Amino acid sequence: MNNKLFSKLKEIFALDLRSLGIFRIGLALVVMTDLISRARGLTDHYSDAGVMPREALTKELLHPWYWSFHLISGNYLFQIVLFILAFLIAIAMLVGYRTRLATIATWAFNISVQNRNPALIFAGDDVLRAMLFWAMFLPLGAAYSIDSALNSSQKPLPKQVISGATVAFLVQLIFIYTWSAAYKTKSEIWWPNGEAVYYSLSFDQYVTELGQLLLGFPLPLLQFLTFSALIFEWVAPFMIFIPWRTTFWRCLAIISFILLHIGFELSFSIGVLSYLSMVNWLALIPTPVWDKIAHQLKTPQREGLIIYYDQDCGFCKKVVHLIRTFLILPGTPLLVAQDNESIYSDMLAQNSWVIVDWQGNRYFKFEGIIYVCSLSPIFQFITPILRWQPIKTGGTKFYETIASNRKFAGNFTKPFPFRPLEINNSLPLNIVTLLLLFLTTLWNLKSFVDQTVYRRPFKDDWINTTHKIFTKRTFQAINIISYLTRLDQSWSIFAPAPPRDDGWHVIVGKLNDGTEVNLLNENSPIRWEKPTLKQRQNLYQTIQWRVYFINLNRAMGQKLYPHFAEYLCNQWNTNHTRDKKLKSLEIYFMDERTVPADQKQPIKKELHFKKEC
């Protein structure tokens, strides 16, 4: 009975190492994409010359327990160094080199850059922060990685891993959707009115061309989509915990949520959120799916492949192990050429590795690389390119150069030693992760309760009682952990109601010569009419700028405006002289608060801030 129960729990809570390997690669690519996006506004957003000087951040916006490496210096060169370092660490995570250390460092840099400017934080950052945290406790480097390629342990790795971390990862993934649904259920716009999709697609700050097209659909269809989305968020996540036909339900959940996020990506400009969310679900691909794929990939050609290398060349040994791993050719024998007289003779004659195919044919030098790539399920498509004569000739010369200078080439693989890679289920670590999961559950509940209390009239119910418990000193002390780890969570994505505070900014600058200019676009006259989606895209350029302009019109905007205005003055006056210098500016917001579909949309001109430069 106990064995049967454990088997069922393992089926539900275990994660396949291959799925975790794919998740790691996707997660690292998302981190790199996020860094590239942020780097486009590196000076504007992260240096003291930008919109958020360190002094203003620490005095007005930064939580006392939030920390950031980026606060060490406000110099843009220092920020460049940190961004480059973070990007290199993300590459290490991508290829699976010292994977756990790389994941921990990636998480730390992600927390650091987010804390440096909270005015840029949006839903995608919250998800990335949470998933990176639990990723630190998972064996992400056990498949498709340098760590797994150079594994010197004789103990075979299991296909699956079950631990406190896998449980926490799955529950965290569920929280993103179910807590979001809980917030939404509090709003009549979601239920029973069914207007949430209409209001979401009406929010021009995020909507895309396709989203605008969907907005033109009949209101009953938009209501149907609203109810469907809400029910889906409540019900669909729990498909991964169904204890019978688990593989079927899990695959259905993965496909359903990936399709959901494809729909979000096509309808809204939300940065890396959709891609990250899809990557998260890849970690759940069940073992039977991988086994079926592996069985289908078995062919006589792949089964018969043998790679021989020079025993006296440490560089060669590492390279063939890396090739086998990253070309997805598991089980391919890697043999020492010296153990086979005929092969050894060919190796010396050709000064090359020796590739033997399923029919006994031998390939050497770059020709061997071409043949091995032709068998790769992933890189098979590049074979025609490698066979193109100019590429083939250059590749052969490059191979011969490396073969003649193997000692020098070995310097490039010295940082990658063979090391044992084992998966050990640590009881203390399981206890820690499950305790952190319990605290994360409490922090999610706290966020939900706090928002409910602040947004409604007083009621003496369980929510008010729970709110009093969370305000006690004991919990406040525990709460410090959530701030340090940034596990403080609130999954209010388009919740409890979609944003209706729509509109656009117009920033008028007056020069010393009396001329008025458009500070958002120097080459365009001052325009008060509603910008097109293309004009918004040209203005925002990155998701960080998009979120920043949205937050200017939120509660924190009053703290942001003085520094934003100072930034605009400095930016303009640095690039202009004398009479063309900026004398003053006025920041207007054209308030276009979304109204029900049957009402006329009003637009109100509001002066939000003015400054003498």
Coordinates of C-alpha atoms in Angstrom, one line a residue:
M1 CA 0.0 0.0 0.0
N2 CA 2.8 2.4 1.0
N3 CA 4.7 1.6 -2.2
K4 CA 1.6 2.2 -4.3
L5 CA 0.9 5.5 -2.6
F6 CA 4.6 6.7 -3.0
S7 CA 4.4 5.6 -6.7
K8 CA 1.3 7.7 -7.2
L9 CA 2.8 10.7 -5.4
K10 CA 6.0 10.4 -7.5
E11 CA 3.9 10.3 -10.6
I12 CA 2.2 13.6 -9.6
F13 CA 5.1 15.5 -8.0
A14 CA 8.2 14.2 -9.7
L15 CA 9.8 16.2 -12.6
D16 CA 11.8 14.6 -15.4
L17 CA 15.4 15.7 -15.6
R18 CA 15.1 16.2 -19.4
S19 CA 12.1 18.6 -18.8
L20 CA 14.2 20.5 -16.2
G21 CA 17.0 20.7 -18.8
I22 CA 14.7 22.3 -21.3
F23 CA 13.2 24.5 -18.7
R24 CA 16.7 25.7 -17.7
I25 CA 17.6 26.6 -21.3
G26 CA 14.3 28.5 -21.8
L27 CA 14.6 30.3 -18.5
A28 CA 18.1 31.4 -19.2
L29 CA 17.0 32.7 -22.7
V30 CA 14.2 34.7 -21.0
V31 CA 16.7 36.1 -18.5
M32 CA 19.1 37.1 -21.3
T33 CA 16.2 38.7 -23.3
D34 CA 15.2 40.6 -20.2
L35 CA 18.7 41.9 -19.7
I36 CA 19.0 43.0 -23.3
S37 CA 15.7 44.9 -23.0
R38 CA 16.8 46.5 -19.8
A39 CA 20.2 47.4 -21.2
R40 CA 18.6 49.6 -23.8
G41 CA 17.7 51.9 -21.0
L42 CA 20.7 51.2 -18.8
T43 CA 21.7 54.9 -18.3
D44 CA 18.1 56.1 -18.2
H45 CA 16.8 53.6 -15.7
Y46 CA 19.8 52.4 -13.6
S47 CA 22.3 55.3 -13.3
D48 CA 22.1 58.4 -11.2
A49 CA 21.8 60.4 -14.5
G50 CA 18.5 58.7 -15.2
V51 CA 14.9 58.8 -14.0
M52 CA 15.6 57.1 -10.6
P53 CA 18.8 58.4 -8.8
R54 CA 19.9 56.2 -5.9
E55 CA 19.2 58.9 -3.3
A56 CA 15.6 59.3 -4.5
L57 CA 15.1 55.5 -4.6
T58 CA 16.4 54.9 -1.1
K59 CA 14.5 57.8 0.5
E60 CA 11.2 57.5 -1.3
L61 CA 10.5 54.1 -2.9
L62 CA 12.8 51.3 -1.8
H63 CA 11.6 49.0 1.0
P64 CA 14.1 48.9 3.9
W65 CA 14.8 45.2 3.5
Y66 CA 15.2 45.2 -0.3
W67 CA 18.8 45.0 -1.5
S68 CA 20.6 45.6 -4.8
F69 CA 24.2 45.4 -6.1
H70 CA 23.3 48.1 -8.5
L71 CA 23.0 50.6 -5.6
I72 CA 26.8 50.4 -5.0
S73 CA 27.4 53.0 -7.6
G74 CA 25.3 55.3 -9.8
N75 CA 27.9 55.5 -12.5
Y76 CA 26.7 54.1 -15.9
L77 CA 30.1 52.3 -16.4
F78 CA 29.6 50.4 -13.2
Q79 CA 26.1 49.4 -14.4
I80 CA 27.5 48.2 -17.7
V81 CA 29.9 46.0 -15.8
L82 CA 27.1 44.5 -13.7
F83 CA 24.9 43.9 -16.8
I84 CA 27.7 42.2 -18.6
L85 CA 28.5 40.0 -15.6
A86 CA 24.8 39.1 -15.3
F87 CA 24.6 38.2 -19.0
L88 CA 27.7 36.0 -18.8
I89 CA 26.3 34.2 -15.8
A90 CA 23.0 33.7 -17.7
I91 CA 25.1 32.1 -20.5
A92 CA 26.6 29.8 -18.0
M93 CA 23.1 28.8 -16.9
L94 CA 22.1 28.4 -20.5
V95 CA 24.8 25.9 -21.3
G96 CA 24.6 24.3 -17.8
Y97 CA 28.1 25.1 -16.5
R98 CA 28.2 25.0 -12.7
T99 CA 24.5 25.1 -13.1
R100 CA 23.4 25.5 -9.5
L101 CA 25.9 28.3 -8.8
A102 CA 24.9 30.0 -12.1
T103 CA 21.2 29.7 -11.2
I104 CA 21.8 31.2 -7.7
A105 CA 23.8 34.1 -9.2
T106 CA 21.2 34.7 -11.9
W107 CA 18.5 34.9 -9.2
A108 CA 20.6 37.3 -7.2
F109 CA 21.3 39.6 -10.2
N110 CA 17.6 39.5 -11.1
I111 CA 16.6 40.5 -7.6
S112 CA 19.2 43.2 -7.7
V113 CA 18.2 44.8 -11.0
Q114 CA 14.5 44.7 -10.1
N115 CA 15.1 46.4 -6.7
R116 CA 17.2 49.1 -8.4
N117 CA 14.1 50.6 -10.1
P118 CA 10.7 49.4 -8.8
A119 CA 8.9 51.7 -11.2
L120 CA 9.7 49.3 -13.9
I121 CA 8.3 46.2 -12.3
F122 CA 5.4 44.4 -13.9
A123 CA 3.8 40.9 -13.9
G124 CA 6.6 39.2 -15.9
D125 CA 9.2 40.4 -13.4
D126 CA 7.1 38.9 -10.5
V127 CA 6.9 35.5 -12.3
L128 CA 10.6 35.5 -13.3
R129 CA 11.6 36.3 -9.7
A130 CA 9.5 33.5 -8.2
M131 CA 10.5 30.8 -10.7
L132 CA 14.2 31.6 -10.5
F133 CA 14.0 31.2 -6.7
W134 CA 12.7 27.6 -6.8
A135 CA 14.9 26.8 -9.8
M136 CA 17.9 27.2 -7.4
F137 CA 16.8 24.1 -5.6
L138 CA 16.2 21.9 -8.7
P139 CA 18.8 19.8 -10.5
L140 CA 18.6 21.9 -13.7
G141 CA 22.1 20.8 -14.8
A142 CA 21.3 17.1 -15.0
A143 CA 20.4 17.1 -18.7
Y144 CA 21.5 18.9 -21.8
S145 CA 24.3 20.7 -20.0
I146 CA 28.1 20.9 -19.7
D147 CA 27.7 19.5 -16.2
S148 CA 26.0 16.4 -17.4
A149 CA 28.3 16.0 -20.4
L150 CA 31.4 16.0 -18.2
N151 CA 29.8 13.8 -15.5
S152 CA 32.6 11.5 -14.1
S153 CA 30.3 9.6 -11.7
Q154 CA 29.7 6.0 -12.4
K155 CA 26.3 6.1 -10.8
P156 CA 23.6 6.6 -13.5
L157 CA 21.3 9.5 -13.0
P158 CA 17.6 8.8 -12.5
K159 CA 15.0 9.9 -15.1
Q160 CA 13.0 11.8 -12.5
V161 CA 13.5 13.7 -9.3
I162 CA 11.0 14.2 -6.5
S163 CA 11.8 16.5 -3.6
G164 CA 10.5 19.4 -1.6
A165 CA 11.7 21.7 -4.5
T166 CA 9.6 19.9 -7.1
V167 CA 6.6 20.1 -4.9
A168 CA 7.3 23.8 -4.3
F169 CA 7.8 24.5 -8.0
L170 CA 4.5 22.9 -8.9
V171 CA 2.6 24.7 -6.2
Q172 CA 4.2 28.0 -7.1
L173 CA 3.1 27.5 -10.7
I174 CA -0.4 26.8 -9.5
F175 CA -0.4 29.9 -7.3
I176 CA 0.3 32.2 -10.2
Y177 CA -3.1 31.3 -11.7
T178 CA -5.3 30.4 -8.8
W179 CA -4.5 33.5 -6.7
S180 CA -5.0 35.6 -9.8
A181 CA -8.4 34.0 -10.2
A182 CA -9.1 34.7 -6.5
Y183 CA -8.4 38.4 -6.9
K184 CA -10.5 38.5 -10.1
T185 CA -13.5 36.9 -8.4
K186 CA -13.7 39.9 -6.0
S187 CA -14.6 42.1 -8.9
E188 CA -18.0 42.4 -10.5
I189 CA -16.3 43.2 -13.8
W190 CA -15.1 39.6 -13.9
W191 CA -18.1 38.0 -12.3
P192 CA -21.1 38.4 -12.9
N193 CA -20.8 41.2 -15.4
G194 CA -18.3 39.5 -17.6
E195 CA -16.7 42.8 -18.9
A196 CA -13.1 42.0 -18.1
V197 CA -11.9 41.1 -21.6
Y198 CA -13.6 44.2 -22.9
Y199 CA -11.8 46.4 -20.5
S200 CA -8.5 44.6 -20.9
L201 CA -8.6 45.0 -24.7
S202 CA -9.5 48.6 -24.2
F203 CA -6.3 49.4 -22.3
D204 CA -4.2 50.9 -25.1
Q205 CA -1.0 50.9 -23.0
Y206 CA -0.8 47.1 -23.5
V207 CA -3.0 46.1 -26.4
T208 CA -1.7 45.0 -29.8
E209 CA -3.3 45.3 -33.3
L210 CA -4.9 41.8 -32.9
G211 CA -6.2 42.9 -29.5
Q212 CA -7.8 45.9 -31.0
L213 CA -9.4 43.7 -33.6
L214 CA -10.8 41.4 -30.9
L215 CA -12.3 44.4 -29.2
G216 CA -14.5 44.8 -32.2
F217 CA -16.2 41.5 -31.6
P218 CA -19.7 41.4 -30.2
L219 CA -20.0 42.0 -26.5
P220 CA -21.6 38.6 -25.7
L221 CA -18.5 36.9 -27.2
L222 CA -16.2 39.0 -25.1
Q223 CA -18.3 38.1 -22.0
F224 CA -18.0 34.4 -22.9
L225 CA -14.2 34.8 -23.1
T226 CA -14.2 36.6 -19.7
F227 CA -16.1 33.7 -18.0
S228 CA -14.0 31.1 -19.8
A229 CA -10.7 32.7 -18.8
L230 CA -11.8 33.0 -15.1
I231 CA -13.1 29.4 -14.9
F232 CA -9.9 28.2 -16.7
E233 CA -7.6 29.9 -14.2
W234 CA -9.6 28.4 -11.3
V235 CA -9.8 24.8 -12.7
A236 CA -7.2 24.1 -15.3
P237 CA -4.0 24.4 -13.1
F238 CA -5.3 21.5 -10.9
M239 CA -5.2 19.1 -13.9
I240 CA -1.6 18.4 -13.1
F241 CA -2.6 16.9 -9.8
I242 CA -5.3 14.5 -11.1
P243 CA -4.1 11.0 -9.8
W244 CA -5.3 8.9 -12.7
R245 CA -4.2 9.1 -16.3
T246 CA -1.7 11.7 -15.0
T247 CA 0.3 11.9 -18.2
F248 CA -2.8 12.7 -20.3
W249 CA -4.0 15.4 -17.9
R250 CA -0.5 16.9 -17.6
C251 CA 0.0 17.1 -21.3
L252 CA -3.5 18.6 -21.7
A253 CA -2.6 21.2 -19.1
I254 CA 0.7 22.0 -20.8
I255 CA -0.8 22.4 -24.2
S256 CA -3.8 24.4 -22.9
F257 CA -1.6 26.9 -21.0
I258 CA 0.8 27.3 -23.8
L259 CA -2.1 28.1 -26.2
L260 CA -3.4 30.5 -23.5
H261 CA -0.2 32.4 -23.4
I262 CA 0.2 32.5 -27.1
G263 CA -3.2 34.2 -27.2
F264 CA -2.0 36.7 -24.5
E265 CA 1.2 37.4 -26.5
L266 CA -0.7 38.1 -29.7
S267 CA -3.2 40.4 -27.9
F268 CA -1.0 42.3 -25.5
S269 CA 2.5 43.8 -25.4
I270 CA 3.6 42.3 -22.1
G271 CA 7.4 41.8 -22.5
V272 CA 8.7 38.4 -21.6
L273 CA 5.7 37.3 -19.5
S274 CA 4.1 35.0 -22.2
Y275 CA 7.4 33.4 -23.2
L276 CA 8.4 32.9 -19.5
S277 CA 5.0 31.3 -18.7
M278 CA 5.3 28.9 -21.6
V279 CA 8.8 27.9 -20.5
N280 CA 7.5 27.2 -17.0
W281 CA 5.1 24.6 -18.3
L282 CA 7.8 22.9 -20.3
A283 CA 9.3 21.8 -16.9
L284 CA 6.2 19.5 -16.5
I285 CA 6.6 17.4 -19.6
P286 CA 6.0 13.8 -18.3
T287 CA 8.6 11.0 -18.5
P288 CA 6.5 8.8 -20.8
V289 CA 6.5 11.6 -23.4
W290 CA 10.3 11.8 -23.3
D291 CA 10.5 8.0 -23.5
K292 CA 8.2 7.9 -26.5
I293 CA 10.2 10.6 -28.2
A294 CA 13.5 8.7 -27.5
H295 CA 12.0 5.5 -28.8
Q296 CA 10.9 7.2 -32.0
L297 CA 14.4 8.7 -32.5
K298 CA 16.1 5.3 -32.4
T299 CA 17.2 4.4 -35.9
P300 CA 19.9 2.0 -37.1
Q301 CA 22.0 5.0 -38.1
R302 CA 21.9 6.5 -34.6
E303 CA 22.2 3.2 -32.9
G304 CA 25.2 2.2 -34.9
L305 CA 27.2 5.4 -34.5
I306 CA 30.6 5.1 -32.7
I307 CA 33.0 8.0 -31.9
Y308 CA 36.7 7.3 -31.4
Y309 CA 39.0 9.8 -29.8
D310 CA 42.7 10.1 -28.8
Q311 CA 43.3 8.8 -25.3
D312 CA 46.2 11.1 -24.9
C313 CA 44.2 14.2 -25.7
G314 CA 42.2 15.5 -22.8
F315 CA 40.7 18.2 -25.0
C316 CA 39.5 15.6 -27.5
K317 CA 37.8 13.6 -24.7
K318 CA 35.9 16.6 -23.4
V319 CA 34.8 17.7 -26.9
V320 CA 33.3 14.3 -27.8
H321 CA 31.4 14.2 -24.6
L322 CA 30.1 17.7 -25.2
I323 CA 29.1 16.8 -28.8
R324 CA 27.2 13.7 -27.7
T325 CA 25.3 15.7 -25.1
F326 CA 24.4 18.8 -27.1
L327 CA 23.7 17.0 -30.3
I328 CA 21.2 14.9 -28.4
L329 CA 22.9 11.5 -29.2
P330 CA 22.6 9.7 -25.8
G331 CA 24.0 6.3 -25.6
T332 CA 26.5 6.8 -28.4
P333 CA 29.7 4.9 -27.5
L334 CA 32.7 7.1 -27.0
L335 CA 35.7 4.8 -27.3
V336 CA 39.5 5.2 -27.1
A337 CA 41.1 4.9 -30.5
Q338 CA 44.2 3.2 -29.1
D339 CA 42.1 0.2 -28.1
N340 CA 41.4 -0.7 -31.7
E341 CA 44.5 -1.2 -33.9
S342 CA 42.8 -0.4 -37.2
I343 CA 41.1 2.7 -35.8
Y344 CA 44.3 3.9 -34.2
S345 CA 46.1 3.5 -37.4
D346 CA 43.6 5.7 -39.2
M347 CA 43.6 8.3 -36.4
L348 CA 47.4 8.7 -36.8
A349 CA 47.3 8.7 -40.6
Q350 CA 44.5 11.3 -40.7
N351 CA 45.4 13.2 -37.5
S352 CA 41.7 13.1 -36.7
W353 CA 39.0 11.6 -34.6
V354 CA 37.3 8.6 -36.2
I355 CA 33.6 8.4 -36.7
V356 CA 32.2 5.0 -37.6
D357 CA 28.6 4.7 -39.0
W358 CA 26.2 1.8 -38.8
Q359 CA 27.6 0.2 -41.9
G360 CA 31.2 0.4 -40.8
N361 CA 32.1 3.4 -43.0
R362 CA 34.6 5.8 -41.4
Y363 CA 34.6 9.6 -41.4
F364 CA 37.4 12.0 -40.4
K365 CA 38.0 15.6 -39.6
F366 CA 35.2 18.0 -40.6
E367 CA 33.5 15.3 -42.6
G368 CA 33.0 13.5 -39.3
I369 CA 31.3 16.6 -37.8
I370 CA 29.0 16.8 -40.8
Y371 CA 28.0 13.1 -40.4
V372 CA 27.4 13.4 -36.6
C373 CA 25.3 16.6 -37.1
S374 CA 23.2 14.7 -39.8
L375 CA 22.1 12.3 -37.0
S376 CA 21.3 15.0 -34.5
P377 CA 17.5 15.4 -33.9
I378 CA 18.1 19.1 -33.2
F379 CA 20.9 20.2 -35.5
Q380 CA 20.2 17.9 -38.5
F381 CA 18.9 21.0 -40.3
I382 CA 22.3 22.6 -40.6
T383 CA 23.8 19.6 -42.4
P384 CA 23.3 21.1 -45.9
I385 CA 24.9 24.3 -44.8
L386 CA 27.9 22.4 -43.5
R387 CA 28.2 20.5 -46.7
W388 CA 28.3 23.7 -48.7
Q389 CA 31.8 23.6 -50.2
P390 CA 33.1 27.0 -48.9
I391 CA 31.9 26.0 -45.4
K392 CA 33.2 22.5 -45.7
T393 CA 36.7 23.7 -46.9
G394 CA 36.9 26.3 -44.1
G395 CA 35.7 23.8 -41.5
T396 CA 38.3 21.3 -42.6
K397 CA 41.1 23.8 -42.3
F398 CA 39.8 24.9 -38.9
Y399 CA 39.7 21.3 -37.8
E400 CA 43.3 20.7 -39.0
T401 CA 44.5 23.8 -37.2
I402 CA 42.9 22.6 -33.9
A403 CA 44.3 19.1 -34.4
S404 CA 47.8 20.4 -34.9
N405 CA 47.5 22.6 -31.8
R406 CA 45.6 20.4 -29.4
K407 CA 47.7 21.5 -26.4
F408 CA 46.8 25.1 -27.0
A409 CA 43.2 24.3 -27.7
G410 CA 43.2 22.4 -24.4
N411 CA 43.5 25.8 -22.6
F412 CA 39.9 26.5 -23.7
T413 CA 38.6 23.4 -22.0
K414 CA 40.7 23.6 -18.8
P415 CA 37.9 25.5 -17.0
F416 CA 35.6 22.5 -17.7
P417 CA 36.9 19.6 -15.7
F418 CA 35.2 16.2 -15.4
R419 CA 33.3 16.3 -12.1
P420 CA 30.8 13.8 -10.5
L421 CA 27.2 14.8 -10.9
E422 CA 24.8 13.1 -8.5
I423 CA 21.3 13.8 -7.4
N424 CA 20.9 13.3 -3.7
N425 CA 17.7 13.8 -1.8
S426 CA 18.6 15.9 1.2
L427 CA 16.2 15.8 4.1
P428 CA 17.3 19.2 5.5
L429 CA 17.0 20.8 2.1
N430 CA 13.5 19.3 1.6
I431 CA 12.5 20.6 5.0
V432 CA 13.8 24.1 4.1
T433 CA 12.0 24.2 0.7
L434 CA 8.7 23.0 2.2
L435 CA 9.0 25.5 5.0
L436 CA 9.6 28.3 2.5
L437 CA 6.6 27.0 0.5
F438 CA 4.4 27.2 3.6
L439 CA 5.6 30.8 4.2
T440 CA 5.0 31.6 0.5
T441 CA 1.5 30.4 0.9
L442 CA 1.0 32.7 3.9
W443 CA 2.5 35.6 2.0
N444 CA 0.1 35.1 -0.9
L445 CA -2.8 34.9 1.6
K446 CA -1.5 38.1 3.2
S447 CA -1.4 40.0 -0.1
F448 CA -4.9 38.8 -0.9
V449 CA -6.3 39.8 2.6
D450 CA -4.5 43.1 2.7
Q451 CA -5.8 44.2 -0.7
T452 CA -9.3 43.1 0.2
V453 CA -9.3 45.0 3.5
Y454 CA -7.9 48.2 1.8
R455 CA -10.4 48.2 -1.0
R456 CA -13.7 47.5 0.8
P457 CA -15.8 48.9 3.7
F458 CA -15.1 47.3 7.1
K459 CA -16.5 43.9 7.7
D460 CA -16.0 41.7 10.8
D461 CA -15.3 38.5 8.9
W462 CA -12.5 35.9 8.5
I463 CA -10.6 38.3 6.2
N464 CA -10.5 41.0 8.8
T465 CA -9.5 38.5 11.5
T466 CA -6.7 37.2 9.2
H467 CA -5.6 40.7 8.5
K468 CA -5.2 41.3 12.3
I469 CA -3.0 38.2 12.6
F470 CA -0.8 39.3 9.8
T471 CA -0.2 42.6 11.5
K472 CA 1.1 41.1 14.7
R473 CA 4.8 41.5 15.5
T474 CA 5.7 37.8 15.2
F475 CA 4.5 37.6 11.6
Q476 CA 6.1 41.0 10.8
A477 CA 9.4 39.6 11.9
I478 CA 9.0 36.5 9.7
N479 CA 7.9 38.7 6.9
I480 CA 11.5 40.0 6.6
I481 CA 12.4 36.7 4.9
S482 CA 9.9 37.5 2.1
Y483 CA 11.5 40.9 1.5
L484 CA 15.1 39.5 1.5
T485 CA 14.2 36.6 -0.9
R486 CA 11.6 38.7 -2.8
L487 CA 9.0 35.9 -2.3
D488 CA 6.6 38.6 -1.3
Q489 CA 3.9 37.9 -4.0
S490 CA 0.7 39.3 -5.3
W491 CA -0.7 37.8 -8.5
S492 CA -3.1 40.5 -9.4
I493 CA -2.6 40.3 -13.1
F494 CA -5.5 42.2 -14.6
A495 CA -7.0 41.8 -11.2
P496 CA -9.1 42.4 -9.2
A497 CA -10.2 44.3 -12.3
P498 CA -8.4 45.3 -15.6
P499 CA -6.9 48.8 -15.5
R500 CA -9.3 51.5 -16.7
D501 CA -6.9 54.5 -16.1
D502 CA -6.0 54.7 -19.8
G503 CA -4.6 57.7 -21.6
W504 CA -1.3 59.2 -22.9
H505 CA 1.2 61.8 -21.9
V506 CA 2.0 65.0 -23.6
I507 CA 5.2 66.8 -22.4
V508 CA 5.6 70.4 -23.5
G509 CA 8.9 72.1 -23.1
K510 CA 9.5 75.9 -23.4
L511 CA 13.0 76.9 -24.6
N512 CA 14.9 80.1 -23.7
D513 CA 13.9 81.6 -27.0
G514 CA 10.2 81.1 -26.2
T515 CA 9.7 78.1 -28.6
E516 CA 7.5 75.2 -27.4
V517 CA 8.7 71.7 -28.2
N518 CA 7.5 68.1 -27.9
L519 CA 9.9 66.5 -25.3
L520 CA 8.7 63.0 -26.1
N521 CA 9.6 63.4 -29.8
E522 CA 11.8 66.4 -30.7
N523 CA 11.2 65.8 -34.4
S524 CA 7.4 66.0 -34.1
P525 CA 5.1 68.9 -33.2
I526 CA 3.2 68.9 -30.0
R527 CA 0.2 66.6 -30.5
W528 CA -2.8 66.3 -28.2
E529 CA -4.7 63.7 -30.1
K530 CA -4.6 60.0 -29.2
P531 CA -1.4 58.3 -30.5
T532 CA -1.6 55.3 -32.7
L533 CA -0.3 51.9 -31.6
K534 CA 2.7 52.4 -33.8
Q535 CA 3.4 55.8 -32.2
R536 CA 3.2 54.2 -28.7
Q537 CA 5.6 51.5 -29.7
N538 CA 8.1 54.1 -31.0
L539 CA 7.7 56.0 -27.7
Y540 CA 8.0 53.0 -25.3
Q541 CA 10.6 50.9 -27.3
T542 CA 10.9 48.5 -24.3
I543 CA 8.5 47.0 -21.8
Q544 CA 10.4 48.9 -19.1
W545 CA 9.5 52.3 -20.6
R546 CA 6.0 51.1 -21.2
V547 CA 5.6 50.2 -17.5
Y548 CA 7.3 53.4 -16.4
F549 CA 4.8 55.6 -18.2
I550 CA 1.9 53.6 -16.9
N551 CA 3.2 54.0 -13.3
L552 CA 3.6 57.8 -13.8
N553 CA -0.2 57.8 -13.8
R554 CA -0.5 55.6 -10.7
A555 CA 0.0 56.3 -7.0
M556 CA 3.7 56.2 -7.2
G557 CA 3.7 58.8 -10.0
Q558 CA 3.8 61.7 -7.5
K559 CA 7.2 60.4 -6.4
L560 CA 8.4 59.7 -9.9
Y561 CA 7.5 63.0 -11.6
P562 CA 10.1 65.3 -10.0
H563 CA 13.0 63.0 -11.0
F564 CA 11.5 62.3 -14.4
A565 CA 11.3 66.0 -15.0
E566 CA 14.8 66.6 -13.8
Y567 CA 16.0 63.8 -16.2
L568 CA 14.1 65.5 -19.1
C569 CA 15.8 68.8 -18.4
N570 CA 19.2 67.3 -18.2
Q571 CA 18.8 65.2 -21.3
W572 CA 17.6 68.1 -23.4
N573 CA 20.1 70.7 -22.1
T574 CA 23.1 68.3 -22.5
N575 CA 22.3 68.1 -26.3
H576 CA 21.4 71.8 -26.9
T577 CA 23.0 75.2 -26.3
R578 CA 22.1 78.8 -25.5
D579 CA 18.6 79.8 -26.7
K580 CA 17.7 76.2 -27.5
K581 CA 18.2 75.1 -23.9
L582 CA 15.1 74.1 -22.0
K583 CA 13.7 76.7 -19.7
S584 CA 10.7 74.9 -18.3
L585 CA 8.4 71.9 -18.9
E586 CA 4.9 70.8 -18.3
I587 CA 3.7 67.2 -18.1
Y588 CA 0.1 66.6 -19.1
F589 CA -1.9 63.4 -19.0
M590 CA -4.8 63.0 -21.4
D591 CA -7.0 61.0 -19.2
E592 CA -9.1 58.5 -21.2
R593 CA -10.7 56.4 -18.5
T594 CA -12.4 53.4 -20.1
V595 CA -16.1 53.5 -19.8
P596 CA -18.7 50.7 -20.6
A597 CA -19.1 49.8 -24.3
D598 CA -22.4 51.6 -24.6
Q599 CA -21.1 55.0 -23.4
K600 CA -19.1 57.7 -25.2
Q601 CA -15.4 57.7 -24.3
P602 CA -14.5 61.0 -22.6
I603 CA -11.0 62.5 -22.7
K604 CA -9.8 64.9 -20.0
K605 CA -6.6 67.0 -20.1
E606 CA -4.8 67.1 -16.8
L607 CA -1.6 69.0 -15.8
H608 CA 0.3 66.5 -13.6
F609 CA 3.6 68.3 -13.1
K610 CA 5.6 71.4 -14.1
K611 CA 9.2 72.4 -13.6
E612 CA 11.6 75.2 -14.1
C613 CA 14.8 73.9 -15.6

